[in-house]
Short mmCIF file of C-alpha atoms and ligand atoms in Angstrom, two decimals:
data_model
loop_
_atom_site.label_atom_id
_atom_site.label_comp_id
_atom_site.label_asym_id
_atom_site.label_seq_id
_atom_site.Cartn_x
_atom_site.Cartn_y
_atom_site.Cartn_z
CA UNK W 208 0.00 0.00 0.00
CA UNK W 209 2.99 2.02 0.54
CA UNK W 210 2.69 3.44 -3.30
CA UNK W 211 -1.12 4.71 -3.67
CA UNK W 212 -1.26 7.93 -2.24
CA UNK W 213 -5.13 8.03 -3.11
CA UNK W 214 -5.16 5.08 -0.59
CA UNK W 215 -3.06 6.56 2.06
CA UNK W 216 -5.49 9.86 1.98
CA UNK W 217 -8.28 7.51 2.37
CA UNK W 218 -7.19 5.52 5.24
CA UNK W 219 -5.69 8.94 6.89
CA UNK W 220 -9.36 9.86 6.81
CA UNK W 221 -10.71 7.10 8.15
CA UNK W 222 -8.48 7.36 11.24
CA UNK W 223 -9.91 10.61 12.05
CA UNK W 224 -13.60 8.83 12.93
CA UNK W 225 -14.25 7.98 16.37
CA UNK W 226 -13.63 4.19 17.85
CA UNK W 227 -11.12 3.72 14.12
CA UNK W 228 -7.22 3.27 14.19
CA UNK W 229 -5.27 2.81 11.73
CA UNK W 230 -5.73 -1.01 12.00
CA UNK W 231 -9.10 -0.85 11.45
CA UNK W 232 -9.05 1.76 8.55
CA UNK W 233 -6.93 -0.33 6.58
CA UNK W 234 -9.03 -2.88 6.25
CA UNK W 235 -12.06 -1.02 5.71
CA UNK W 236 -10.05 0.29 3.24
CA UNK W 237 -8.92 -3.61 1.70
CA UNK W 238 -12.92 -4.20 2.19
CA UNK W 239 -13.85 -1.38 0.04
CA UNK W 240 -10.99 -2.25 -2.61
CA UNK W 241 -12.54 -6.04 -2.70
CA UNK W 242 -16.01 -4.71 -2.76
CA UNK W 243 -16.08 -3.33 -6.39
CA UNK W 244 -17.10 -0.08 -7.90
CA UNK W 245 -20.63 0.20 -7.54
CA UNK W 246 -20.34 -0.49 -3.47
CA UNK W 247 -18.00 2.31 -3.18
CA UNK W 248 -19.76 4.64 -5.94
CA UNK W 249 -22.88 4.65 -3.22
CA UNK W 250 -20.64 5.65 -0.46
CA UNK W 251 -19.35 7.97 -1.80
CA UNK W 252 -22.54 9.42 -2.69
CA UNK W 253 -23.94 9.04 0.70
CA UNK W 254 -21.55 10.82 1.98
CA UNK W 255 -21.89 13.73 -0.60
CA UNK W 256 -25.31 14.03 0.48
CA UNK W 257 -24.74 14.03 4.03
CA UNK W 258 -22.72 17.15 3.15
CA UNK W 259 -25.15 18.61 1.15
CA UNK W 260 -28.35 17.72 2.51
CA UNK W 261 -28.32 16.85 6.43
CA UNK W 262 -28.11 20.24 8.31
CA UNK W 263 -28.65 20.79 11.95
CA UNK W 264 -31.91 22.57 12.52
CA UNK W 265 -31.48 26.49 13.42
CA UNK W 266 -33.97 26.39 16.17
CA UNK W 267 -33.17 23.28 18.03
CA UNK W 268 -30.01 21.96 16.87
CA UNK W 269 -31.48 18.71 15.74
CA UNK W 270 -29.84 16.73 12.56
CA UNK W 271 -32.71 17.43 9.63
CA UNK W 272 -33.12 18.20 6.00
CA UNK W 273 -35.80 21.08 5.99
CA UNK W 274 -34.81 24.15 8.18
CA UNK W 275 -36.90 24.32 10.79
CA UNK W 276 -36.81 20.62 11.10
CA UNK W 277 -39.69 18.62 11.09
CA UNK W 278 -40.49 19.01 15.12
CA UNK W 279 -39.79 22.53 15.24
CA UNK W 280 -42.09 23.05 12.43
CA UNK W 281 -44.88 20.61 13.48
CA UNK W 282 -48.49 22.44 14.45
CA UNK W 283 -49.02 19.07 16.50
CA UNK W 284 -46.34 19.40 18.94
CA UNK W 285 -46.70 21.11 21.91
CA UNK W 286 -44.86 24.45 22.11
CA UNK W 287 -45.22 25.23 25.60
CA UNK W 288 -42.47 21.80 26.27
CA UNK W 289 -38.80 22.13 25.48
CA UNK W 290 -36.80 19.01 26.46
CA UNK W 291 -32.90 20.34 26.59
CA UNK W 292 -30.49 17.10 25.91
CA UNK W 293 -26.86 17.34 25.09
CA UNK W 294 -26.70 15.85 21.59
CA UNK W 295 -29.06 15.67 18.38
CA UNK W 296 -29.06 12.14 18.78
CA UNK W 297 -30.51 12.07 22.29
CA UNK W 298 -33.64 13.64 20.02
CA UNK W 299 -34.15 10.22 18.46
CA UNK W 300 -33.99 8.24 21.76
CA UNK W 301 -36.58 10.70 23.58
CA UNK W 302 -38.86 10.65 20.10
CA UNK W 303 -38.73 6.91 20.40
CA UNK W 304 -40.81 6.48 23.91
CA UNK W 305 -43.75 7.72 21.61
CA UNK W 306 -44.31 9.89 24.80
CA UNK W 307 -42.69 13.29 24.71
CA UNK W 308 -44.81 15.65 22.16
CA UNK W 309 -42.87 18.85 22.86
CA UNK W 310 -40.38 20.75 20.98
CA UNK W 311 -36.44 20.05 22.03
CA UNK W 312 -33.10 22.13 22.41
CA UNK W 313 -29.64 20.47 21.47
CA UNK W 314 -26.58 21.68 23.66
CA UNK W 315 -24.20 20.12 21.50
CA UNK W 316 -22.06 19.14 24.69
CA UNK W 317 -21.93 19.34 28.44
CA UNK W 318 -19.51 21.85 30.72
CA UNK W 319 -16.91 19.95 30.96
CA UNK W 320 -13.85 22.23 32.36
CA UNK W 321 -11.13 19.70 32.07
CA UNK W 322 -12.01 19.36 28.16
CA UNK W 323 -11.88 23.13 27.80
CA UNK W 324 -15.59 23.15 27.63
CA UNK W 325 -17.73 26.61 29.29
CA UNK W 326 -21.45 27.57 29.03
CA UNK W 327 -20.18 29.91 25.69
CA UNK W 328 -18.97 26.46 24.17
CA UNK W 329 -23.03 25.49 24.23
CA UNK W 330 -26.05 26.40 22.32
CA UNK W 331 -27.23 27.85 26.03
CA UNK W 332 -27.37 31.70 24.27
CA UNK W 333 -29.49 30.42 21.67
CA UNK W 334 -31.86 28.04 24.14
CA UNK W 335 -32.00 31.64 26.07
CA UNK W 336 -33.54 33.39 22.81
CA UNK W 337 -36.13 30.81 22.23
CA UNK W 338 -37.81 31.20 25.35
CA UNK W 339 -38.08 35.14 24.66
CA UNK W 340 -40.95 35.13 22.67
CA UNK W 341 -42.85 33.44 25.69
CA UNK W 342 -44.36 30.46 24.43
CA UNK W 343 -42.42 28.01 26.65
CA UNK W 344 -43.81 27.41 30.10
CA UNK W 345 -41.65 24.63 30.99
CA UNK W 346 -37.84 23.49 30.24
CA UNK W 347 -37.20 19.67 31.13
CA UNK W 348 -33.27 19.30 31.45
CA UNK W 349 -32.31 15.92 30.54
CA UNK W 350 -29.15 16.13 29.73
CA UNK W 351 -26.69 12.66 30.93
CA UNK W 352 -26.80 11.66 35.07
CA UNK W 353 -23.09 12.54 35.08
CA UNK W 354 -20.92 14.79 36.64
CA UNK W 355 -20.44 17.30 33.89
CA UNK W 356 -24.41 16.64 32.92
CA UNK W 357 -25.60 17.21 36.16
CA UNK W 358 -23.05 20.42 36.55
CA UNK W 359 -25.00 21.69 33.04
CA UNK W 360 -28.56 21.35 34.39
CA UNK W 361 -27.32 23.31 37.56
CA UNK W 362 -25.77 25.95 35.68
CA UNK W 363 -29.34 26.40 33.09
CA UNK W 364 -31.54 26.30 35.76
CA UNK W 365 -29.91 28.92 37.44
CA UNK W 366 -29.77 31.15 34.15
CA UNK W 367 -33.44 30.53 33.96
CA UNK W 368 -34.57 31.72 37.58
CA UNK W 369 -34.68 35.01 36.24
CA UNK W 370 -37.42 33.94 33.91
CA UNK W 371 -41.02 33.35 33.92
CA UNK W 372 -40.51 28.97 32.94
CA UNK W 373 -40.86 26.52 35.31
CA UNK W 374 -37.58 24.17 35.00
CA UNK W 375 -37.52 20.48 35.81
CA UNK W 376 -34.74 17.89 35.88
CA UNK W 377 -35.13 14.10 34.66
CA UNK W 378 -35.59 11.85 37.36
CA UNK W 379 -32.71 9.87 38.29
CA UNK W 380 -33.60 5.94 39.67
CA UNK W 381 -32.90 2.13 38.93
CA UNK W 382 -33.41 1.10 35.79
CA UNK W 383 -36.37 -0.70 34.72
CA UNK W 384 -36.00 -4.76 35.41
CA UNK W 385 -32.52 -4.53 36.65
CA UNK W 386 -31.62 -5.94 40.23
CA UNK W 387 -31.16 -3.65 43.06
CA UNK W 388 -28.10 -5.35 43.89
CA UNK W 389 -26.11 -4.31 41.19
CA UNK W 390 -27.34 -0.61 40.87
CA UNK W 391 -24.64 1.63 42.45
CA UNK W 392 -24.52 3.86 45.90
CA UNK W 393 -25.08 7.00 43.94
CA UNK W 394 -27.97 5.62 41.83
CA UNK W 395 -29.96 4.34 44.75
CA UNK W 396 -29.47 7.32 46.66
CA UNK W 397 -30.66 9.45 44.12
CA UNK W 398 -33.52 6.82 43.66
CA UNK W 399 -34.40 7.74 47.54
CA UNK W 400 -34.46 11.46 46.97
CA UNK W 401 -36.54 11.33 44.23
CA UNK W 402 -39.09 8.91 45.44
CA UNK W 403 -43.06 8.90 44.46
CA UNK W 404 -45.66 8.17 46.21
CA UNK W 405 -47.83 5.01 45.18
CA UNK T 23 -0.38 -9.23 32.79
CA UNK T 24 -0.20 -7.55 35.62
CA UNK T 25 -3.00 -6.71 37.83
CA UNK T 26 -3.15 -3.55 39.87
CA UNK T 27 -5.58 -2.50 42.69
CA UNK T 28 -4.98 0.57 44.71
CA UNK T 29 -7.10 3.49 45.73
CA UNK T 30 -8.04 6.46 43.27
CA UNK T 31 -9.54 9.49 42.58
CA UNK T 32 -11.37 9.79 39.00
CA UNK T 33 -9.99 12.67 37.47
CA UNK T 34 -12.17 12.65 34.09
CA UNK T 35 -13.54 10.70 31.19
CA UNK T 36 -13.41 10.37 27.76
CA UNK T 37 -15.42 8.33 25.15
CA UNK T 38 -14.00 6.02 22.83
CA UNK T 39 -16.27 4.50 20.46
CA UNK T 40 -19.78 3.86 21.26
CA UNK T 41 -19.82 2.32 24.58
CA UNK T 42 -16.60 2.60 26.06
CA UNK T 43 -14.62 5.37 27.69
CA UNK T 44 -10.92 6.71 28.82
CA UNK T 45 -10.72 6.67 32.59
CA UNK T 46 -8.15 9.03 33.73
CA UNK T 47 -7.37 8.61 37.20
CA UNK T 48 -4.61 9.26 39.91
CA UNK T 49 -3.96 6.41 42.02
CA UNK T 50 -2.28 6.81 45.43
CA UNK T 51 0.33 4.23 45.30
CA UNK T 52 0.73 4.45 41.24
CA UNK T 53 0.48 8.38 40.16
CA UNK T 54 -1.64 9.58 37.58
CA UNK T 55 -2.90 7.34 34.68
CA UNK T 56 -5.14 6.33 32.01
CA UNK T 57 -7.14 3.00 31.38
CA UNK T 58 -10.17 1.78 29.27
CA UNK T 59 -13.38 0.76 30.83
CA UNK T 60 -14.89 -1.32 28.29
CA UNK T 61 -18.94 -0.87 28.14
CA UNK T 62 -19.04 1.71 30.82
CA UNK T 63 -21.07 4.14 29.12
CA UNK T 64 -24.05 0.97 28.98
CA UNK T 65 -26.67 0.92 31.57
CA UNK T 66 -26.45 -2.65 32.29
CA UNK T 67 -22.24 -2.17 32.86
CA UNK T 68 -20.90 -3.21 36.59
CA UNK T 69 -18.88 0.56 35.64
CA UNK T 70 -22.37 2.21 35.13
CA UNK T 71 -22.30 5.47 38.09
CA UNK T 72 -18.52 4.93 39.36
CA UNK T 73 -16.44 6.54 36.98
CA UNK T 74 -17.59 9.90 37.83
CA UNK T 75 -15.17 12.73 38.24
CA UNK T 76 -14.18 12.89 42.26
CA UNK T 77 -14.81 9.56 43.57
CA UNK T 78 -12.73 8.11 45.42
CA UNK T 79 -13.09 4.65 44.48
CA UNK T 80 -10.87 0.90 45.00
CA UNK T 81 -9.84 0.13 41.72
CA UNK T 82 -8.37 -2.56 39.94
CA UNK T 83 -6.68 -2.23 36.15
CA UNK T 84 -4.37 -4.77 34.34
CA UNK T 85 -1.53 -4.15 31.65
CA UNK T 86 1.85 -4.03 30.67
CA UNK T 87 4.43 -2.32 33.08
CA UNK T 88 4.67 1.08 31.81
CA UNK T 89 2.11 1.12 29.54
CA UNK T 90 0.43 4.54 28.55
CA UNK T 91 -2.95 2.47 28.61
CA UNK T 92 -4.63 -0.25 31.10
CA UNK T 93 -7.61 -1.67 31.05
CA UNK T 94 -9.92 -1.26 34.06
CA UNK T 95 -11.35 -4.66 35.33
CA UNK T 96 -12.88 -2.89 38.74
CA UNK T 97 -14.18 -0.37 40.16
CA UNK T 98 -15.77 -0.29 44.06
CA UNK T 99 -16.84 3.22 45.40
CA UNK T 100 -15.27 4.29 48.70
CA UNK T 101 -16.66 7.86 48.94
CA UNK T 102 -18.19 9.88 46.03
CA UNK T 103 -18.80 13.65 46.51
CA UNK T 104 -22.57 14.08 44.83
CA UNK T 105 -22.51 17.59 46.00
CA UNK T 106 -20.18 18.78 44.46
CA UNK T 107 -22.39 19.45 41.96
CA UNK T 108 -25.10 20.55 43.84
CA UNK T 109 -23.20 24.36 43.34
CA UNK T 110 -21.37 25.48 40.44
CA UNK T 111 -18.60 27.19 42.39
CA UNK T 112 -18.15 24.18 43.94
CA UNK T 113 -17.51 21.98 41.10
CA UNK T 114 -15.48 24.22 39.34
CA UNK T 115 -13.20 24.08 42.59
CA UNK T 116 -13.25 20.66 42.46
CA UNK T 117 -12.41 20.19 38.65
CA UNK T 118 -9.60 22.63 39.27
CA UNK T 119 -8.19 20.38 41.84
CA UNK T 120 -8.26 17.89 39.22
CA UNK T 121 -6.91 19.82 36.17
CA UNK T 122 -3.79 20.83 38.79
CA UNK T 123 -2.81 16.69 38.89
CA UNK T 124 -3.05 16.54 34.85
CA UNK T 125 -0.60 19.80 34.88
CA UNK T 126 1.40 18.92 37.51
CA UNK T 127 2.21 15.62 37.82
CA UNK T 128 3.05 13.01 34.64
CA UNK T 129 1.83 10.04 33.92
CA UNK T 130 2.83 6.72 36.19
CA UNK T 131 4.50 8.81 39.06
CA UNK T 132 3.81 8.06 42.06
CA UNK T 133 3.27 10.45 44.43
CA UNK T 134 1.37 9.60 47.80
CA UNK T 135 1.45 13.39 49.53
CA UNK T 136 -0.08 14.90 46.38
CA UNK T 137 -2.69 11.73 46.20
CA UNK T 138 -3.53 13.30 49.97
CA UNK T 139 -4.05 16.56 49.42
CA UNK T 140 -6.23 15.89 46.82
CA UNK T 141 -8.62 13.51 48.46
CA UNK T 142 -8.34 15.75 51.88
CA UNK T 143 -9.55 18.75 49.91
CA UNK T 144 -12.56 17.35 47.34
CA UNK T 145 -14.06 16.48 51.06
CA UNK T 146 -12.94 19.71 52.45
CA UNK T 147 -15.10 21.31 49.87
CA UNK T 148 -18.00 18.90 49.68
CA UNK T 149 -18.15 19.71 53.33
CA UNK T 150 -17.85 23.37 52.91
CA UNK T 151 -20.26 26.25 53.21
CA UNK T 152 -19.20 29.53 51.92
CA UNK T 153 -17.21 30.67 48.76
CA UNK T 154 -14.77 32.68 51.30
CA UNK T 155 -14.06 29.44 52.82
CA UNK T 156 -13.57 27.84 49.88
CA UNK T 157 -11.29 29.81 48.35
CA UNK T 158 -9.52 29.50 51.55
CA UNK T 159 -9.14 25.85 50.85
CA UNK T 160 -8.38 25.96 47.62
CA UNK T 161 -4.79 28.30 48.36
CA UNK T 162 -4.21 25.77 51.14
CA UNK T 163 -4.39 22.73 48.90
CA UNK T 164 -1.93 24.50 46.46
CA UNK T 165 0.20 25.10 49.22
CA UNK T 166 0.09 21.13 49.58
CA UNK T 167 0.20 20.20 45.64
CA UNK T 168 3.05 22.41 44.73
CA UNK T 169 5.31 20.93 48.05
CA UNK T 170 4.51 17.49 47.57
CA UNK T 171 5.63 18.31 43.82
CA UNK T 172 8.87 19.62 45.33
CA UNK T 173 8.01 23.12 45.17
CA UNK T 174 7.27 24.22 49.02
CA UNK T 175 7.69 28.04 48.92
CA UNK T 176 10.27 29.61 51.56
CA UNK T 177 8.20 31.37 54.15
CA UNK T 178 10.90 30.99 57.10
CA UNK T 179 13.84 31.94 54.97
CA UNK T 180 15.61 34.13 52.33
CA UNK T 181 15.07 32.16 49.34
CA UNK T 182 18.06 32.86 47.91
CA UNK T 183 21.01 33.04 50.73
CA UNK T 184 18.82 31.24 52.69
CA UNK T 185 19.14 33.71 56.15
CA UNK T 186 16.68 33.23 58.34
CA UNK T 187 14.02 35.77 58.08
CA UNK T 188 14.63 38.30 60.80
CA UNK T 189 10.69 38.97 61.44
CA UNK T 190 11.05 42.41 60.74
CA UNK T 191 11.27 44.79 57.79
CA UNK T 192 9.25 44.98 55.05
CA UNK T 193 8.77 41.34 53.69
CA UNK T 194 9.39 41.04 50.05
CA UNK T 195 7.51 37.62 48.01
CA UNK T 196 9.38 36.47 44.79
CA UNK T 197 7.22 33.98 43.07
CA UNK T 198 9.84 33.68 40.45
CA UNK T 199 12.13 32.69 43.43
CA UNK T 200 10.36 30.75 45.62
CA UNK T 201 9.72 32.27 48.55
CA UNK T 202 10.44 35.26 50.87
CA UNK T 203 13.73 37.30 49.48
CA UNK T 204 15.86 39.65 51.48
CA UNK T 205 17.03 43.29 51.02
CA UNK T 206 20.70 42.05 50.45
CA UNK T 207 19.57 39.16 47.76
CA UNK T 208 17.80 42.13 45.40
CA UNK T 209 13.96 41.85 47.00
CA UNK T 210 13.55 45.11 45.04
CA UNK T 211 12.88 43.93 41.69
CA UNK T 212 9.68 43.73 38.95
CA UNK T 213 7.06 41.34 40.02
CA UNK T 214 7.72 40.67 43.54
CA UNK T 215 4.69 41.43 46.14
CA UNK T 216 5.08 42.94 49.13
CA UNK T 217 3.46 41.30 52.14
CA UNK T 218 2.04 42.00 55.62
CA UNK T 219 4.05 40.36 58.61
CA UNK T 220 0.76 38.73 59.39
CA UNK T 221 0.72 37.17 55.94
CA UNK T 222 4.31 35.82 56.11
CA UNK T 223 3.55 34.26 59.54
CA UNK T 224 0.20 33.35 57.72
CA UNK T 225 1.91 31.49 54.66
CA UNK T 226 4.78 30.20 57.16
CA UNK T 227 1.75 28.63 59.29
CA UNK T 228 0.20 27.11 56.18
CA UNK T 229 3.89 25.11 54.92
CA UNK T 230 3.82 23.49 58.56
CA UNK T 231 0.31 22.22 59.29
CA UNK T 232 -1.25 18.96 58.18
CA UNK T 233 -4.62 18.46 56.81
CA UNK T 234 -5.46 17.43 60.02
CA UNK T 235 -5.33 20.72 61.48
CA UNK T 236 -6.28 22.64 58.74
CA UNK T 237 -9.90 23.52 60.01
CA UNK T 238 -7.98 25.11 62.77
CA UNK T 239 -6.38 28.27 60.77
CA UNK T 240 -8.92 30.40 59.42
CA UNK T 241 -7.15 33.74 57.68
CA UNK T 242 -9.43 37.06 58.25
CA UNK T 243 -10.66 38.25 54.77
CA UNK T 244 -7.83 40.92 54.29
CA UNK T 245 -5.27 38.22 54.98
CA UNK T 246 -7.06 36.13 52.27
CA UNK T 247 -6.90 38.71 49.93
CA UNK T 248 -2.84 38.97 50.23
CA UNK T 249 -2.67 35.10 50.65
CA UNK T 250 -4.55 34.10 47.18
CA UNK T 251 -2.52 36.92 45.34
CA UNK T 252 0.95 35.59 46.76
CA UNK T 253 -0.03 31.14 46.30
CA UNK T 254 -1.48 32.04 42.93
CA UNK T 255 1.82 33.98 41.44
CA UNK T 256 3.80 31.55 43.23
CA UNK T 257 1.77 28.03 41.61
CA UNK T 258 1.83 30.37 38.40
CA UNK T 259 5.77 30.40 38.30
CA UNK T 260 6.05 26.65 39.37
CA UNK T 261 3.58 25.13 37.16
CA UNK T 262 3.79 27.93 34.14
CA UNK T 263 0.25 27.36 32.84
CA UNK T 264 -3.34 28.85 32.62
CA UNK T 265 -6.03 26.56 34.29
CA UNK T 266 -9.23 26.71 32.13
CA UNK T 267 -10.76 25.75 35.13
CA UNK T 268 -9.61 28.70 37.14
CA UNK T 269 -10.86 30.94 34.17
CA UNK T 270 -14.45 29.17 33.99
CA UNK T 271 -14.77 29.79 37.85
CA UNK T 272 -13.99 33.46 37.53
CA UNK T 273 -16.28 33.78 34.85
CA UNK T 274 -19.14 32.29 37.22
CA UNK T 275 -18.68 33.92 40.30
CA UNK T 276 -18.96 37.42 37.91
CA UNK T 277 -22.73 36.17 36.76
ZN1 ZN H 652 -35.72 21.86 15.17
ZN1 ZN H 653 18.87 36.65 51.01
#
């Protein structure tokens, strides 16, 4: 392989996607070379259209093809309902419970100070505009039950104190059908604070 | 392979792929280092909840000797801090805490003192109540860090000719030095501060006394003022680096 520079470009590429070394894009690289034109012609041309076509949506940061996306745009959804998560792919997890009908807000991240990563590194600004025009009467943070995630819902719902929206977190609790005995300290503690009654 | 179990504080993660992540921790008998936790970012994963950022936890990791990255096989909690994100100022604290072991100390060395001051202070400030008292903390446990790295500023003593200091005079603070400087050894020069006698007895207090008795010394809030200046220029000469951390918490406290 030592001679193509058309394949070295490719596998240099490759390397740069998450959870791929250089291993691994060499021999997606072989697989594509064995695979014949046509498989790698459609590739290709998926990936052109990714570039050309998918967008994120202006209003909430979800991945779409029509700006507004479809959920921002919807006249079924309910606009008083934003559900804040930290990436546009936590949109497609919440959309399939077939139970959330209200509009959503991507961060694109968490704080995370040790990464470099402050409240102007997130789409909190923008989240800030959207509830300006009044609609919104409640903001469900549901970003990840970490430390960074749990430091981002702290620092939102204190930006939105100064606002007319009521602000909720996700509950945090054992997971359906899984065995108290292997659910951690911190996960049944939380489970205790944020009991129900029956 | 070898397998590893000691007692360490989780530093930060990373994700690597789609259900793993980078564990960086600081162990107290092994230093600072890296290891995979396969499948911790799943629900169902025995990982799931104890790789968080300041817990202390038992931990177990095998690998080669010397290698830049193990693989975590366990991972028990022996105290986690939940509220230290409970305030904002708080966690930013406590991430600085752990952004001064990534700066300061490199990978696989050991370093037991540092290990201590670390885990002494992430409960000092779970425990603590006030941002006065916290920033109070924090210039203690930099105190701490920068001696067990080596770097223990001269408080009793001319930095330079090493004289005892004679407890009188106008002390003179040369971060670029180390410590305390006298008229004779130049204490007249660009960035040196100029400090209180109470604050040199202050700082001198601070090199000598233990976590144990920390609770003990409480600085009035002018003394504070003089002590953050002089532990901050001093860490910034040692360590020669901006803490993001440090800037984010500035940045917060100003909202
Ligand atoms: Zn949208
Ligand atoms: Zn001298």
């Amino acid at each position: 392989m030592e001679s193509s520079q058309t394949l070295l470009k490719l596998t240099a590429e490759l390397q740069k996607l998450p959870g791929i070394g250089r291993k691994t894009a060499e021999r997606l690289v072989y697989f594509l070379l064995k695979s014949g034109d046509e498989q790698v012609k459609k590739l290709a041309q998926a990936l052109d259209e990714l570039s050309e076509k998918v967008i994120l949506c202006r209003e909430c940061g979800g991945i779409t093809e029509t700006d507004p996306c479809p959920v921002c745009s919807s006249e079924k959804r309910d606009r008083s309902l934003i559900l804040v998560v930290e990436q546009p792919l936590d949109i497609a997890i919440f959309e399939r419970t077939k139970n959330y009908n209200g509009l959503y807000h991507v961060l694109m991240g968490t704080l995370s100070p040790l990464n470099g990563i402050g409240p102007d590194d997130l789409r909190i600004g923008k989240l800030m505009g959207r509830l300006e025009k009044g609609d919104v009467k409640e903001v469900i943070i549901a970003t990840n039950p970490t430390m960074d995630g749990e430091a981002t819902a702290l620092y939102i719902s204190k930006k939105l104190k100064g606002i007319d929206v009521k602000t909720s977190r996700i509950a945090r609790g054992v997971p359906v059908g899984s065995d108290l005995e292997f659910v951690d300290e911190i996960t049944l503690m939380k489970s205790l604070e944020g009991r129900l009654a029956i | 392979m070898p397998l590893y179990k000691d007692e360490a504080i989780i530093l930060r993660h990373y994700d690597l792929g789609d259900a793993d992540r980078i564990i960086s921790f600081f162990a107290r008998r092994y230093g600072r280092m890296r290891a995979v936790a396969k499948g911790s970012r799943k629900l169902k994963s025995r990982f799931a909840g104890r790789l968080e950022p300041f817990h202390v936890i038992s931990i177990t990791f095998f690998g080669r000797e010397n290698a830049e990255l193990f693989k975590l096989s366990g991972a028990e909690i022996i105290r986690a801090h939940p509220s230290l994100s409970d305030n904002l100022e708080k966690f930013y604290r406590a991430c600085y805490l752990n952004e001064a072991v990534e700066t300061g100390l490199r990978e696989g060395d050991p370093n037991g003192a540092a290990f201590h001051a670390v885990a002494q202070t992430l409960q000092r400030l779970a425990d603590s109540s006030s941002p006065m008292e916290r920033e109070w903390i924090t210039r203690f446990f930099d105190v701490k860090f920068l001696s067990a790295l080596g770097y223990r500023p001269s408080m009793g003593h001319c930095a330079v000719c090493r004289k005892e200091w004679p407890g009188n005079g106008n002390p003179v603070f040369d971060p670029a030095r180390g410590g305390l400087v006298c008229r004779a050894c130049g204490g007249k020069q660009n960035n040196v501060i100029s400090l209180s006698s109470g604050a040199v007895k202050f700082l001198n207090r601070i090199t000598s006394t233990g976590f144990d008795k920390a609770a003990r010394l409480k600085p009035s809030p002018q003394l504070m003022d003089e002590i953050s200046r002089t532990v901050i220029a001093f860490r910034n000469a040692r360590l020669q680096t901006v803490f993001r951390t440090e800037q984010l918490l500035h940045s917060s406290l100003k909202e």
